[in-house]
Amino acid sequence: MNIFYEWPPTRSDRAKWALEELEIEYRSEEINLYKGDQRAPSHLEIHPLGAVPALRTDYYQMFESTAIVLQLIDENPKKNLAPEPGSYTRAEYYQWCVFAAAELDPPLLDYFNHKLRPADNLRPPQLRQDPSVAQLARQQFEVRAKVLSDHLGKREFLLGDTFTGADICVGHSLRMAQMLELLGDFPVLKEYLERLSRREAYRRVYKP
Ligand SMILES: N[C@@H](CCC(=O)N[C@@H](CS)C(=O)NCC(=O)O)C(=O)O
């Protein structure tokens, strides 16, 4: 049985979206980040950083939301959510998946932590909020959002007219950006997210 460790709405939703798109059976285990479940020794065995998401299958366990998306999609090639490994279009697929984790998530998290996170919910080592970090994070996000917007202005999905795991990876980041009210200047990205939100799997993961 697959066990999925999550705490919505966080980056666990990115991996959950892949589970739902692929119609994989799993049992959900909620790790209450407010109560400190993530620091329990039993959870640290699954995620050594004390975070979500993580996945335990009959054969392996892993963490990192983007890596879980990539792995599950590769295990289910008949679902056609990725170009074939080694193909030239796979390059662009990897590019956008990693772009989500490496370029979009960090400024979004900095913005949340330094502007919107409830002060009594700050985690060491960050013990105070700094408005200048929030402002810089917003600017960094907007530079990256413009790159995406220029790309998506001419396409339905990141790789063209076919939905792939890259849309899950980036779509999750944009969902976070929407929650942080950072998409106002990016109508192309709002429309793209609206397109993604029509998918049944998306609706099962992200509550309105
Ligand atoms: N790069 C990791 C980030 C995992 C992560 O930091 N998750 C956050 C929620 S978005 C978490 O569990 N934080 C633990 C905490 O708040 O104590 C991923 O994408 O899975």
XYZ file of N, CA, C and O and ligand atoms in Angstrom:
852
model
N 0.840 -1.211 0.000
C 0.000 0.000 0.000
C 0.878 1.265 0.000
O 1.885 1.324 0.704
N 0.499 2.237 -0.795
C 1.227 3.507 -0.797
C 0.718 4.381 0.351
O -0.497 4.519 0.530
N 1.651 4.971 1.077
C 1.251 5.906 2.133
C 1.808 7.278 1.767
O 3.012 7.421 1.478
N 0.910 8.256 1.759
C 1.296 9.600 1.354
C 1.194 10.530 2.565
O 0.135 10.647 3.183
N 2.308 11.168 2.892
C 2.380 12.030 4.071
C 2.179 13.471 3.599
O 2.962 13.989 2.798
N 1.146 14.100 4.109
C 0.775 15.413 3.570
C 0.233 16.332 4.650
O -0.127 15.884 5.750
N 0.166 17.609 4.286
C -0.503 18.596 5.131
C -0.972 19.738 4.218
O -0.222 20.680 3.955
N -2.168 19.625 3.693
C -2.634 20.659 2.773
C -2.959 21.966 3.519
O -3.338 21.898 4.688
N -2.824 23.136 2.897
C -2.343 23.352 1.534
C -0.857 23.707 1.551
O -0.495 24.848 1.781
N -0.013 22.741 1.292
C 1.434 22.988 1.227
C 1.950 22.296 -0.034
O 1.162 21.813 -0.860
N 3.280 22.181 -0.125
C 3.812 21.539 -1.324
C 3.434 20.067 -1.424
O 3.647 19.439 -2.451
N 2.848 19.514 -0.364
C 2.356 18.138 -0.510
C 1.283 18.072 -1.599
O 1.103 17.035 -2.240
N 0.592 19.180 -1.833
C -0.457 19.159 -2.865
C 0.108 18.912 -4.271
O -0.579 18.378 -5.137
N 1.348 19.331 -4.481
C 1.957 19.103 -5.808
C 2.059 17.601 -6.087
O 1.643 17.121 -7.154
N 2.593 16.868 -5.118
C 2.746 15.422 -5.301
C 1.384 14.721 -5.316
O 1.161 13.769 -6.067
N 0.458 15.235 -4.507
C -0.879 14.628 -4.458
C -1.587 14.775 -5.815
O -2.313 13.888 -6.248
N -1.351 15.902 -6.456
C -1.953 16.123 -7.775
C -1.497 15.034 -8.746
O -2.293 14.487 -9.508
N -0.211 14.672 -8.681
C 0.286 13.590 -9.553
C -0.394 12.264 -9.186
O -0.823 11.508 -10.072
N -0.501 11.978 -7.900
C -1.176 10.732 -7.481
C -2.595 10.687 -8.047
O -3.054 9.646 -8.537
N -3.272 11.827 -7.998
C -4.667 11.878 -8.462
C -4.756 11.796 -9.989
O -5.616 11.108 -10.528
N -3.869 12.496 -10.689
C -3.882 12.426 -12.165
C -3.656 10.993 -12.641
O -4.240 10.541 -13.610
N -2.762 10.312 -11.925
C -2.367 8.959 -12.345
C -3.305 7.891 -11.799
O -3.133 6.705 -12.092
N -4.266 8.314 -10.977
C -5.235 7.393 -10.368
C -4.537 6.274 -9.596
O -4.899 5.094 -9.703
N -3.534 6.669 -8.836
C -2.788 5.721 -7.999
C -3.504 5.612 -6.648
O -3.908 6.621 -6.066
N -3.635 4.388 -6.164
C -4.257 4.216 -4.843
C -3.257 4.551 -3.750
O -2.084 4.164 -3.837
N -3.699 5.251 -2.748
C -2.811 5.576 -1.623
C -3.646 5.862 -0.388
O -4.827 6.179 -0.481
N -2.966 5.709 0.749
C -3.594 6.095 2.014
C -2.924 7.386 2.458
O -1.690 7.489 2.446
N -3.744 8.350 2.793
C -3.187 9.634 3.201
C -2.919 9.654 4.709
O -3.765 9.213 5.488
N -1.754 10.154 5.074
C -1.465 10.337 6.497
C -1.152 11.813 6.713
O -0.177 12.334 6.155
N -1.984 12.471 7.475
C -1.764 13.906 7.683
C -0.707 14.135 8.758
O -0.762 13.558 9.836
N 0.252 14.979 8.418
C 1.314 15.371 9.339
C 0.997 16.807 9.743
O 1.185 17.738 8.945
N 0.486 16.956 10.945
C 0.011 18.277 11.370
C 1.212 19.188 11.685
O 1.868 19.037 12.727
N 1.482 20.115 10.751
C 2.662 20.970 10.896
C 2.507 21.955 12.045
O 3.494 22.460 12.574
N 1.273 22.239 12.428
C 1.066 23.178 13.545
C 1.318 22.498 14.886
O 1.793 23.108 15.828
N 0.985 21.210 14.945
C 1.183 20.488 16.213
C 2.602 19.927 16.351
O 2.961 19.393 17.392
N 3.402 19.965 15.260
C 4.787 19.488 15.342
C 4.948 18.023 14.969
O 6.001 17.434 15.238
N 3.921 17.428 14.325
C 4.035 16.010 13.912
C 5.267 15.765 13.042
O 5.813 14.663 13.025
N 5.687 16.808 12.310
C 6.801 16.646 11.366
C 8.124 16.355 12.081
O 9.064 15.874 11.476
N 8.175 16.678 13.370
C 9.423 16.457 14.118
C 9.396 15.159 14.928
O 10.349 14.852 15.649
N 8.330 14.398 14.815
C 8.264 13.103 15.525
C 9.320 12.163 14.932
O 9.504 12.138 13.705
N 10.016 11.398 15.777
C 11.060 10.496 15.257
C 10.530 9.590 14.149
O 11.233 9.339 13.169
N 9.285 9.138 14.253
C 8.744 8.246 13.218
C 8.651 8.972 11.868
O 8.899 8.381 10.822
N 8.334 10.281 11.898
C 8.262 11.000 10.624
C 9.659 11.354 10.104
O 9.889 11.331 8.894
N 10.579 11.633 11.027
C 11.949 11.967 10.593
C 12.614 10.791 9.880
O 13.507 10.987 9.061
N 12.129 9.593 10.153
C 12.659 8.428 9.425
C 12.218 8.449 7.961
O 12.850 7.860 7.098
N 11.122 9.135 7.711
C 10.597 9.189 6.338
C 11.052 10.467 5.639
O 11.377 10.456 4.458
N 11.067 11.573 6.393
C 11.552 12.839 5.848
C 12.536 13.438 6.856
O 12.123 14.026 7.853
N 13.846 13.299 6.597
C 14.839 13.713 7.604
C 14.845 15.200 7.897
O 15.414 15.633 8.902
N 14.207 16.016 7.027
C 14.131 17.445 7.321
C 12.867 17.794 8.106
O 12.614 18.960 8.396
N 12.049 16.810 8.371
C 10.826 17.076 9.118
C 9.861 17.926 8.319
O 9.477 19.021 8.735
N 9.490 17.436 7.144
C 8.637 18.213 6.245
C 7.700 17.266 5.482
O 7.802 16.039 5.586
N 6.803 17.868 4.722
C 5.945 17.125 3.797
C 6.171 17.710 2.413
O 6.560 18.882 2.310
N 5.937 16.955 1.343
C 5.392 15.613 1.331
C 6.484 14.545 1.421
O 7.661 14.823 1.225
N 5.999 13.313 1.679
C 6.838 12.125 1.541
C 5.920 10.984 1.105
O 4.701 11.042 1.312
N 6.533 10.005 0.500
C 5.760 8.870 -0.018
C 6.457 7.582 0.384
O 7.682 7.474 0.257
N 5.657 6.639 0.893
C 6.217 5.306 1.181
C 5.440 4.300 0.331
O 4.210 4.258 0.378
N 6.161 3.538 -0.471
C 5.521 2.499 -1.278
C 5.996 1.146 -0.760
O 6.784 1.078 0.181
N 5.564 0.065 -1.401
C 6.022 -1.265 -0.974
C 7.514 -1.447 -1.278
O 8.137 -2.373 -0.757
N 8.073 -0.587 -2.134
C 9.438 -0.811 -2.622
C 10.441 0.261 -2.221
O 11.649 0.030 -2.231
N 9.973 1.442 -1.928
C 10.900 2.542 -1.588
C 10.127 3.632 -0.845
O 8.897 3.633 -0.821
N 10.891 4.540 -0.257
C 10.276 5.752 0.288
C 11.065 6.949 -0.216
O 12.269 6.844 -0.497
N 10.402 8.080 -0.375
C 11.092 9.250 -0.896
C 10.415 10.532 -0.433
O 9.248 10.522 -0.033
N 11.164 11.643 -0.522
C 10.595 12.962 -0.268
C 11.008 13.880 -1.415
O 11.687 13.437 -2.325
N 10.570 15.111 -1.382
C 10.734 16.144 -2.418
C 9.558 16.056 -3.406
O 9.461 15.119 -4.213
N 8.722 17.080 -3.350
C 7.481 17.040 -4.128
C 7.714 16.851 -5.637
O 7.041 16.036 -6.285
N 8.684 17.579 -6.186
C 8.904 17.483 -7.636
C 9.432 16.099 -8.003
O 9.011 15.501 -9.009
N 10.337 15.580 -7.170
C 10.887 14.244 -7.444
C 9.773 13.187 -7.393
O 9.769 12.250 -8.204
N 8.846 13.343 -6.480
C 7.737 12.378 -6.394
C 6.892 12.437 -7.675
O 6.523 11.405 -8.246
N 6.628 13.644 -8.146
C 5.869 13.792 -9.395
C 6.588 13.069 -10.537
O 5.990 12.265 -11.272
N 7.881 13.336 -10.683
C 8.652 12.741 -11.788
C 8.648 11.214 -11.692
O 8.443 10.510 -12.689
N 8.885 10.694 -10.493
C 8.967 9.246 -10.307
C 7.629 8.567 -10.628
O 7.570 7.568 -11.346
N 6.552 9.114 -10.077
C 5.242 8.469 -10.272
C 4.841 8.478 -11.750
O 4.281 7.509 -12.266
N 5.169 9.567 -12.419
C 4.832 9.648 -13.845
C 5.643 8.628 -14.644
O 5.115 7.947 -15.532
N 6.903 8.471 -14.293
C 7.734 7.488 -15.004
C 7.265 6.057 -14.736
O 7.418 5.180 -15.581
N 6.712 5.838 -13.548
C 6.215 4.488 -13.234
C 4.931 4.159 -13.993
O 4.517 3.009 -14.035
N 4.301 5.191 -14.550
C 3.004 5.002 -15.217
C 3.021 5.570 -16.630
O 2.268 6.497 -16.954
N 3.888 5.015 -17.505
C 4.070 5.621 -18.833
C 2.789 5.618 -19.677
O 2.618 6.471 -20.547
N 1.889 4.672 -19.397
C 0.665 4.617 -20.226
C -0.231 5.838 -20.015
O -1.112 6.110 -20.820
N -0.008 6.555 -18.933
C -0.833 7.750 -18.673
C -0.362 8.957 -19.493
O -1.019 10.007 -19.492
N 0.773 8.802 -20.166
C 1.254 9.852 -21.079
C 1.369 11.242 -20.458
O 0.893 12.216 -21.032
N 1.992 11.300 -19.305
C 2.146 12.621 -18.683
C 3.566 13.165 -18.826
O 3.914 14.167 -18.196
N 4.376 12.488 -19.671
C 5.746 12.978 -19.884
C 6.266 12.489 -21.222
O 5.925 11.382 -21.659
N 7.121 13.292 -21.881
C 7.790 12.810 -23.082
C 8.714 11.646 -22.709
O 9.158 11.552 -21.563
N 8.988 10.812 -23.680
C 9.804 9.616 -23.410
C 11.197 9.980 -22.869
O 11.817 10.935 -23.374
N 11.690 9.227 -21.880
C 13.055 9.504 -21.397
C 14.051 9.440 -22.550
O 13.984 8.538 -23.385
N 14.934 10.413 -22.598
C 15.944 10.444 -23.658
C 15.484 11.168 -24.908
O 16.305 11.459 -25.783
N 14.177 11.460 -25.012
C 13.714 12.184 -26.201
C 14.098 13.658 -26.069
O 14.380 14.136 -24.970
N 14.082 14.385 -27.170
C 14.498 15.786 -27.116
C 13.481 16.652 -26.381
O 13.848 17.619 -25.713
N 12.204 16.297 -26.467
C 11.213 17.113 -25.734
C 11.314 16.894 -24.220
O 10.838 17.712 -23.443
N 11.954 15.786 -23.844
C 12.139 15.541 -22.410
C 12.982 16.674 -21.788
O 12.856 16.985 -20.612
N 13.855 17.270 -22.573
C 14.714 18.351 -22.053
C 13.856 19.495 -21.506
O 14.078 19.989 -20.394
N 12.861 19.870 -22.295
C 12.024 20.993 -21.872
C 11.160 20.610 -20.665
O 10.883 21.417 -19.777
N 10.761 19.362 -20.648
C 9.981 18.843 -19.513
C 10.792 18.951 -18.215
O 10.322 19.497 -17.213
N 12.027 18.459 -18.239
C 12.891 18.578 -17.051
C 13.073 20.051 -16.676
O 13.055 20.417 -15.501
N 13.307 20.860 -17.702
C 13.576 22.279 -17.459
C 12.468 22.916 -16.624
O 12.714 23.558 -15.602
N 11.215 22.710 -17.040
C 10.126 23.400 -16.325
C 9.857 22.776 -14.960
O 9.484 23.465 -14.008
N 10.045 21.454 -14.838
C 9.839 20.818 -13.523
C 10.830 21.381 -12.511
O 10.463 21.741 -11.388
N 12.090 21.475 -12.937
C 13.111 21.981 -12.018
C 12.936 23.484 -11.799
O 13.162 24.001 -10.693
N 12.514 24.186 -12.831
C 12.248 25.630 -12.706
C 11.244 25.895 -11.573
O 11.402 26.824 -10.780
N 10.222 25.043 -11.485
C 9.207 25.232 -10.433
C 9.853 25.147 -9.053
O 9.657 26.019 -8.201
N 10.635 24.088 -8.847
C 11.215 23.870 -7.514
C 12.348 24.845 -7.211
O 12.487 25.320 -6.086
N 13.166 25.127 -8.235
C 14.392 25.896 -7.972
C 14.196 27.404 -8.128
O 14.898 28.183 -7.476
N 13.284 27.816 -9.000
C 13.150 29.247 -9.283
C 11.845 29.863 -8.776
O 11.817 31.037 -8.428
N 10.766 29.087 -8.790
C 9.478 29.674 -8.370
C 9.219 29.500 -6.875
O 8.821 30.440 -6.191
N 9.445 28.288 -6.365
C 9.115 28.043 -4.953
C 9.887 28.948 -3.978
O 9.278 29.499 -3.044
N 11.225 29.114 -4.153
C 11.952 29.876 -3.111
C 11.449 31.309 -2.914
O 11.186 31.697 -1.762
N 11.269 32.112 -3.989
C 10.763 33.457 -3.694
C 9.330 33.447 -3.135
O 8.982 34.294 -2.312
N 8.535 32.467 -3.551
C 7.165 32.403 -3.015
C 7.194 32.114 -1.515
O 6.447 32.706 -0.735
N 8.080 31.198 -1.129
C 8.189 30.865 0.296
C 8.732 32.048 1.094
O 8.242 32.343 2.189
N 9.735 32.737 0.523
C 10.282 33.913 1.223
C 9.200 34.973 1.389
O 9.082 35.605 2.446
N 8.415 35.166 0.341
C 7.360 36.178 0.407
C 6.351 35.819 1.493
O 5.978 36.645 2.330
N 5.952 34.553 1.496
C 4.992 34.106 2.520
C 5.584 34.275 3.927
O 4.961 34.851 4.818
N 6.803 33.780 4.104
C 7.407 33.798 5.442
C 7.619 35.211 5.959
O 7.465 35.475 7.154
N 7.988 36.133 5.050
C 8.346 37.477 5.516
C 7.205 38.475 5.426
O 7.352 39.616 5.852
N 6.076 38.055 4.859
C 4.976 39.025 4.787
C 3.681 38.498 5.397
O 2.999 39.204 6.129
N 3.361 37.237 5.094
C 2.009 36.786 5.419
C 1.923 35.725 6.510
O 0.858 35.514 7.074
N 3.024 35.058 6.780
C 2.956 33.980 7.771
C 2.607 34.574 9.143
O 3.215 35.559 9.557
N 1.638 33.970 9.835
C 1.306 34.511 11.154
C 2.562 34.547 12.034
O 3.325 33.571 12.069
N 2.779 35.661 12.715
C 4.023 35.847 13.480
C 4.210 34.749 14.528
O 5.340 34.339 14.809
N 3.104 34.229 15.081
C 3.256 33.198 16.117
C 3.511 31.821 15.513
O 3.593 30.822 16.210
N 3.643 31.789 14.180
C 3.859 30.518 13.495
C 5.237 30.474 12.816
O 5.521 29.581 12.037
N 6.098 31.461 13.153
C 7.444 31.461 12.550
C 8.246 30.295 13.106
O 8.064 29.878 14.238
N 9.145 29.759 12.266
C 9.944 28.597 12.680
C 11.423 29.007 12.773
O 11.906 29.754 11.925
N 12.152 28.517 13.765
C 13.593 28.761 13.768
C 14.183 28.229 12.455
O 13.675 27.216 11.958
N 15.219 28.817 11.858
C 15.958 29.955 12.408
C 15.323 31.305 12.099
O 15.862 32.331 12.516
N 14.187 31.323 11.372
C 13.580 32.618 11.066
C 12.670 33.020 12.211
O 11.595 32.462 12.395
N 13.086 33.997 12.989
C 12.291 34.374 14.151
C 11.628 35.733 14.000
O 10.851 36.145 14.837
N 11.956 36.441 12.917
C 11.271 37.718 12.694
C 11.077 37.926 11.199
O 11.761 37.297 10.378
N 10.120 38.788 10.863
C 9.838 39.056 9.456
C 10.549 40.335 9.029
O 10.632 41.281 9.801
N 11.034 40.323 7.789
C 11.788 41.466 7.281
C 11.116 41.934 5.981
O 11.172 41.233 4.965
N 10.480 43.115 6.011
C 9.753 43.588 4.820
C 10.636 43.697 3.582
O 10.168 43.495 2.458
N 11.928 43.984 3.767
C 12.795 44.128 2.579
C 13.013 42.758 1.912
O 13.141 42.671 0.688
N 13.020 41.683 2.705
C 13.149 40.336 2.112
C 11.871 40.023 1.331
O 11.917 39.475 0.218
N 10.730 40.401 1.894
C 9.458 40.155 1.199
C 9.414 40.905 -0.136
O 8.990 40.360 -1.163
N 9.898 42.136 -0.117
C 9.862 42.947 -1.341
C 10.785 42.353 -2.414
O 10.411 42.245 -3.585
N 11.973 41.948 -1.980
C 12.917 41.332 -2.922
C 12.338 40.027 -3.475
O 12.425 39.745 -4.676
N 11.710 39.249 -2.621
C 11.125 37.968 -3.048
C 10.041 38.213 -4.088
O 9.939 37.495 -5.085
N 9.247 39.242 -3.881
C 8.190 39.562 -4.838
C 8.799 39.916 -6.199
O 8.347 39.438 -7.243
N 9.849 40.734 -6.157
C 10.506 41.108 -7.423
C 11.092 39.868 -8.110
O 10.964 39.704 -9.325
N 11.709 39.010 -7.321
C 12.308 37.797 -7.919
C 11.223 36.913 -8.526
O 11.395 36.363 -9.613
N 10.106 36.787 -7.827
C 9.016 35.992 -8.389
C 8.533 36.615 -9.694
O 8.304 35.915 -10.684
N 8.378 37.936 -9.708
C 7.808 38.587 -10.894
C 8.702 38.440 -12.128
O 8.198 38.289 -13.244
N 10.004 38.462 -11.933
C 10.920 38.245 -13.070
C 10.674 36.858 -13.656
O 10.601 36.665 -14.881
N 10.518 35.876 -12.788
C 10.307 34.484 -13.231
C 8.909 34.294 -13.809
O 8.717 33.562 -14.785
N 7.943 34.990 -13.237
C 6.569 34.899 -13.742
C 6.495 35.466 -15.167
O 5.757 34.963 -16.011
N 7.296 36.504 -15.435
C 7.301 37.099 -16.784
C 7.844 36.086 -17.801
O 7.319 35.957 -18.913
N 8.882 35.358 -17.408
C 9.448 34.317 -18.297
C 8.357 33.293 -18.638
O 8.151 32.921 -19.800
N 7.632 32.881 -17.613
C 6.564 31.892 -17.826
C 5.432 32.465 -18.679
O 4.898 31.798 -19.556
N 5.088 33.694 -18.375
C 3.979 34.336 -19.077
C 4.310 34.478 -20.570
O 3.465 34.201 -21.438
N 5.538 34.879 -20.883
C 5.941 34.996 -22.294
C 5.846 33.635 -22.973
O 5.405 33.516 -24.109
N 6.244 32.600 -22.259
C 6.224 31.251 -22.834
C 4.786 30.768 -23.036
O 4.429 30.227 -24.087
N 3.946 30.991 -22.035
C 2.592 30.442 -22.088
C 1.638 31.291 -22.931
O 0.542 30.838 -23.275
N 2.083 32.496 -23.274
C 1.250 33.343 -24.130
C 0.952 32.668 -25.456
O -0.070 32.935 -26.090
N 1.821 31.773 -25.876
C 1.667 31.140 -27.204
C 1.291 29.677 -27.087
O 1.249 28.969 -28.087
N 1.058 29.191 -25.867
C 0.811 27.749 -25.705
C -0.304 27.492 -24.697
O -0.493 28.263 -23.764
N -0.949 26.345 -24.884
C -1.990 25.974 -23.918
C -1.360 25.437 -22.630
O -1.768 25.754 -21.519
N -0.345 24.586 -22.820
C 0.382 24.005 -21.689
C 1.880 24.245 -21.901
O 2.291 24.675 -22.981
N 2.677 23.904 -20.893
C 4.105 24.243 -20.985
C 4.795 23.604 -22.178
O 5.658 24.198 -22.806
N 4.408 22.374 -22.508
C 5.077 21.705 -23.635
C 4.293 21.831 -24.929
O 4.575 21.139 -25.894
N 3.276 22.664 -24.955
C 2.509 22.845 -26.184
C 1.041 22.572 -25.936
O 0.431 23.173 -25.053
N 0.481 21.615 -26.703
C -0.961 21.393 -26.534
C -1.281 20.173 -25.665
O -2.427 19.763 -25.559
N -0.248 19.589 -25.037
C -0.487 18.406 -24.207
C -0.129 18.685 -22.750
O 0.963 19.196 -22.461
N -1.023 18.345 -21.859
C -0.779 18.473 -20.419
C 0.264 17.446 -19.989
O 0.177 16.271 -20.364
N 1.254 17.879 -19.204
C 2.290 16.949 -18.699
C 2.569 17.233 -17.220
O 2.024 18.187 -16.643
N 3.467 16.436 -16.674
C 3.889 16.646 -15.295
C 4.510 18.014 -15.067
O 4.497 18.523 -13.936
N 5.055 18.614 -16.110
C 5.615 19.963 -15.958
C 4.518 20.942 -15.548
O 4.748 21.874 -14.762
N 3.303 20.716 -16.059
C 2.186 21.587 -15.678
C 1.783 21.357 -14.220
O 1.300 22.270 -13.557
N 1.978 20.139 -13.739
C 1.702 19.882 -12.315
C 2.719 20.644 -11.463
O 2.350 21.350 -10.515
N 3.998 20.506 -11.835
C 5.053 21.141 -11.024
C 4.890 22.656 -11.000
O 4.864 23.278 -9.932
N 4.776 23.253 -12.189
C 4.659 24.715 -12.267
C 3.271 25.163 -11.801
O 3.133 26.187 -11.107
N 2.249 24.400 -12.158
C 0.876 24.765 -11.763
C 0.746 24.878 -10.257
O 0.075 25.776 -9.745
N 1.421 23.996 -9.534
C 1.342 24.091 -8.078
C 1.968 25.395 -7.580
O 1.414 26.067 -6.705
N 3.115 25.758 -8.158
C 3.747 27.022 -7.739
C 2.810 28.201 -8.021
O 2.691 29.121 -7.202
N 2.150 28.147 -9.170
C 1.266 29.269 -9.513
C 0.032 29.297 -8.619
O -0.502 30.360 -8.307
N -0.404 28.131 -8.206
C -1.515 28.078 -7.244
C -1.083 28.778 -5.933
O -1.843 29.537 -5.337
N 0.161 28.519 -5.508
C 0.655 29.206 -4.304
C 0.696 30.714 -4.555
O 0.308 31.509 -3.700
N 1.177 31.097 -5.751
C 1.275 32.521 -6.080
C -0.109 33.169 -6.072
O -0.283 34.301 -5.601
N -1.088 32.423 -6.559
C -2.455 32.954 -6.567
C -2.942 33.172 -5.132
O -3.547 34.197 -4.802
N -2.660 32.196 -4.256
C -3.077 32.332 -2.858
C -2.393 33.530 -2.199
O -2.943 34.150 -1.297
N -1.178 33.841 -2.665
C -0.435 34.976 -2.098
C -0.772 36.284 -2.823
O -0.141 37.319 -2.555
N -1.733 36.203 -3.760
C -2.188 37.375 -4.531
C -1.039 38.025 -5.304
O -0.884 39.233 -5.331
N -0.250 37.176 -5.969
C 0.887 37.682 -6.745
C 0.674 37.559 -8.256
O 1.585 37.823 -9.026
N -0.519 37.140 -8.669
C -0.720 36.933 -10.113
C -1.456 38.093 -10.785
O -1.744 38.027 -11.985
N -1.736 39.146 -10.015
C -2.542 40.258 -10.532
C -2.042 40.821 -11.850
O -2.833 41.174 -12.725
N -0.725 40.909 -12.020
C -0.166 41.525 -13.243
C 0.104 40.498 -14.333
O 0.763 40.814 -15.330
N -0.394 39.294 -14.152
C -0.062 38.225 -15.097
C -1.320 37.500 -15.596
O -1.581 36.350 -15.225
N -2.099 38.176 -16.453
C -3.359 37.570 -16.919
C -3.152 36.231 -17.637
O -3.984 35.327 -17.514
N -2.025 36.105 -18.351
C -1.764 34.834 -19.060
C -1.633 33.693 -18.044
O -2.149 32.591 -18.250
N -0.976 33.975 -16.936
C -0.787 32.934 -15.919
C -2.100 32.634 -15.199
O -2.369 31.483 -14.836
N -2.917 33.660 -15.008
C -4.233 33.424 -14.380
C -5.093 32.533 -15.267
O -5.764 31.615 -14.799
N -5.053 32.803 -16.584
C -5.837 31.975 -17.520
C -5.316 30.540 -17.561
O -6.081 29.582 -17.627
N -4.005 30.414 -17.541
C -3.378 29.071 -17.543
C -3.820 28.295 -16.300
O -4.245 27.139 -16.385
N -3.762 28.945 -15.147
C -4.164 28.281 -13.907
C -5.653 27.928 -13.946
O -6.073 26.867 -13.471
N -6.426 28.797 -14.542
C -7.863 28.534 -14.694
C -8.068 27.274 -15.552
O -8.891 26.416 -15.246
N -7.257 27.160 -16.622
C -7.314 25.967 -17.481
C -6.973 24.717 -16.682
O -7.655 23.696 -16.761
N -5.914 24.818 -15.883
C -5.499 23.653 -15.079
C -6.565 23.296 -14.061
O -6.802 22.119 -13.772
N -7.209 24.311 -13.523
C -8.174 24.056 -12.440
C -9.445 23.384 -12.938
O -10.280 22.967 -12.142
N -9.588 23.275 -14.266
C -10.761 22.549 -14.795
C -10.539 21.040 -14.770
O -11.457 20.263 -15.001
N -9.326 20.626 -14.496
C -9.049 19.188 -14.454
C -9.624 18.565 -13.180
O -9.523 19.134 -12.098
N -10.193 17.374 -13.348
C -10.831 16.735 -12.192
C -9.833 16.475 -11.070
O -10.129 16.649 -9.888
N -8.630 16.007 -11.457
C -7.627 15.690 -10.435
C -7.263 16.947 -9.638
O -7.098 16.894 -8.415
N -7.141 18.061 -10.335
C -6.831 19.331 -9.660
C -7.911 19.630 -8.624
O -7.634 19.982 -7.477
N -9.154 19.446 -9.041
C -10.268 19.780 -8.137
C -10.334 18.860 -6.928
O -10.828 19.242 -5.867
N -9.839 17.642 -7.116
C -9.839 16.736 -5.959
C -8.768 17.134 -4.935
O -8.876 16.812 -3.771
N -7.743 17.840 -5.411
C -6.642 18.207 -4.519
C -6.853 19.581 -3.892
O -6.736 19.755 -2.676
N -7.135 20.556 -4.770
C -7.195 21.948 -4.304
C -8.649 22.333 -4.061
O -9.449 22.325 -4.993
N -8.929 22.653 -2.836
C -10.313 23.046 -2.509
C -10.481 24.527 -2.858
O -9.534 25.305 -2.712
N -11.687 24.929 -3.325
C -11.875 26.327 -3.713
C -11.659 27.304 -2.545
O -11.809 26.937 -1.402
N 11.567 21.112 -1.414
C 10.618 20.419 -0.590
C 10.070 21.369 0.453
C 9.346 20.623 1.562
C 8.877 21.597 2.635
O 9.654 22.442 3.142
N 7.600 21.482 2.979
C 7.054 22.391 3.979
C 5.591 22.657 3.649
S 5.450 23.519 2.100
C 7.129 21.738 5.334
O 6.764 20.602 5.487
N 7.628 22.492 6.328
C 7.807 21.977 7.651
C 7.434 22.980 8.702
O 6.758 23.959 8.367
O 7.798 22.723 9.833
C 9.501 19.842 -1.460
O 9.197 20.424 -2.505
O 8.952 18.789 -1.111
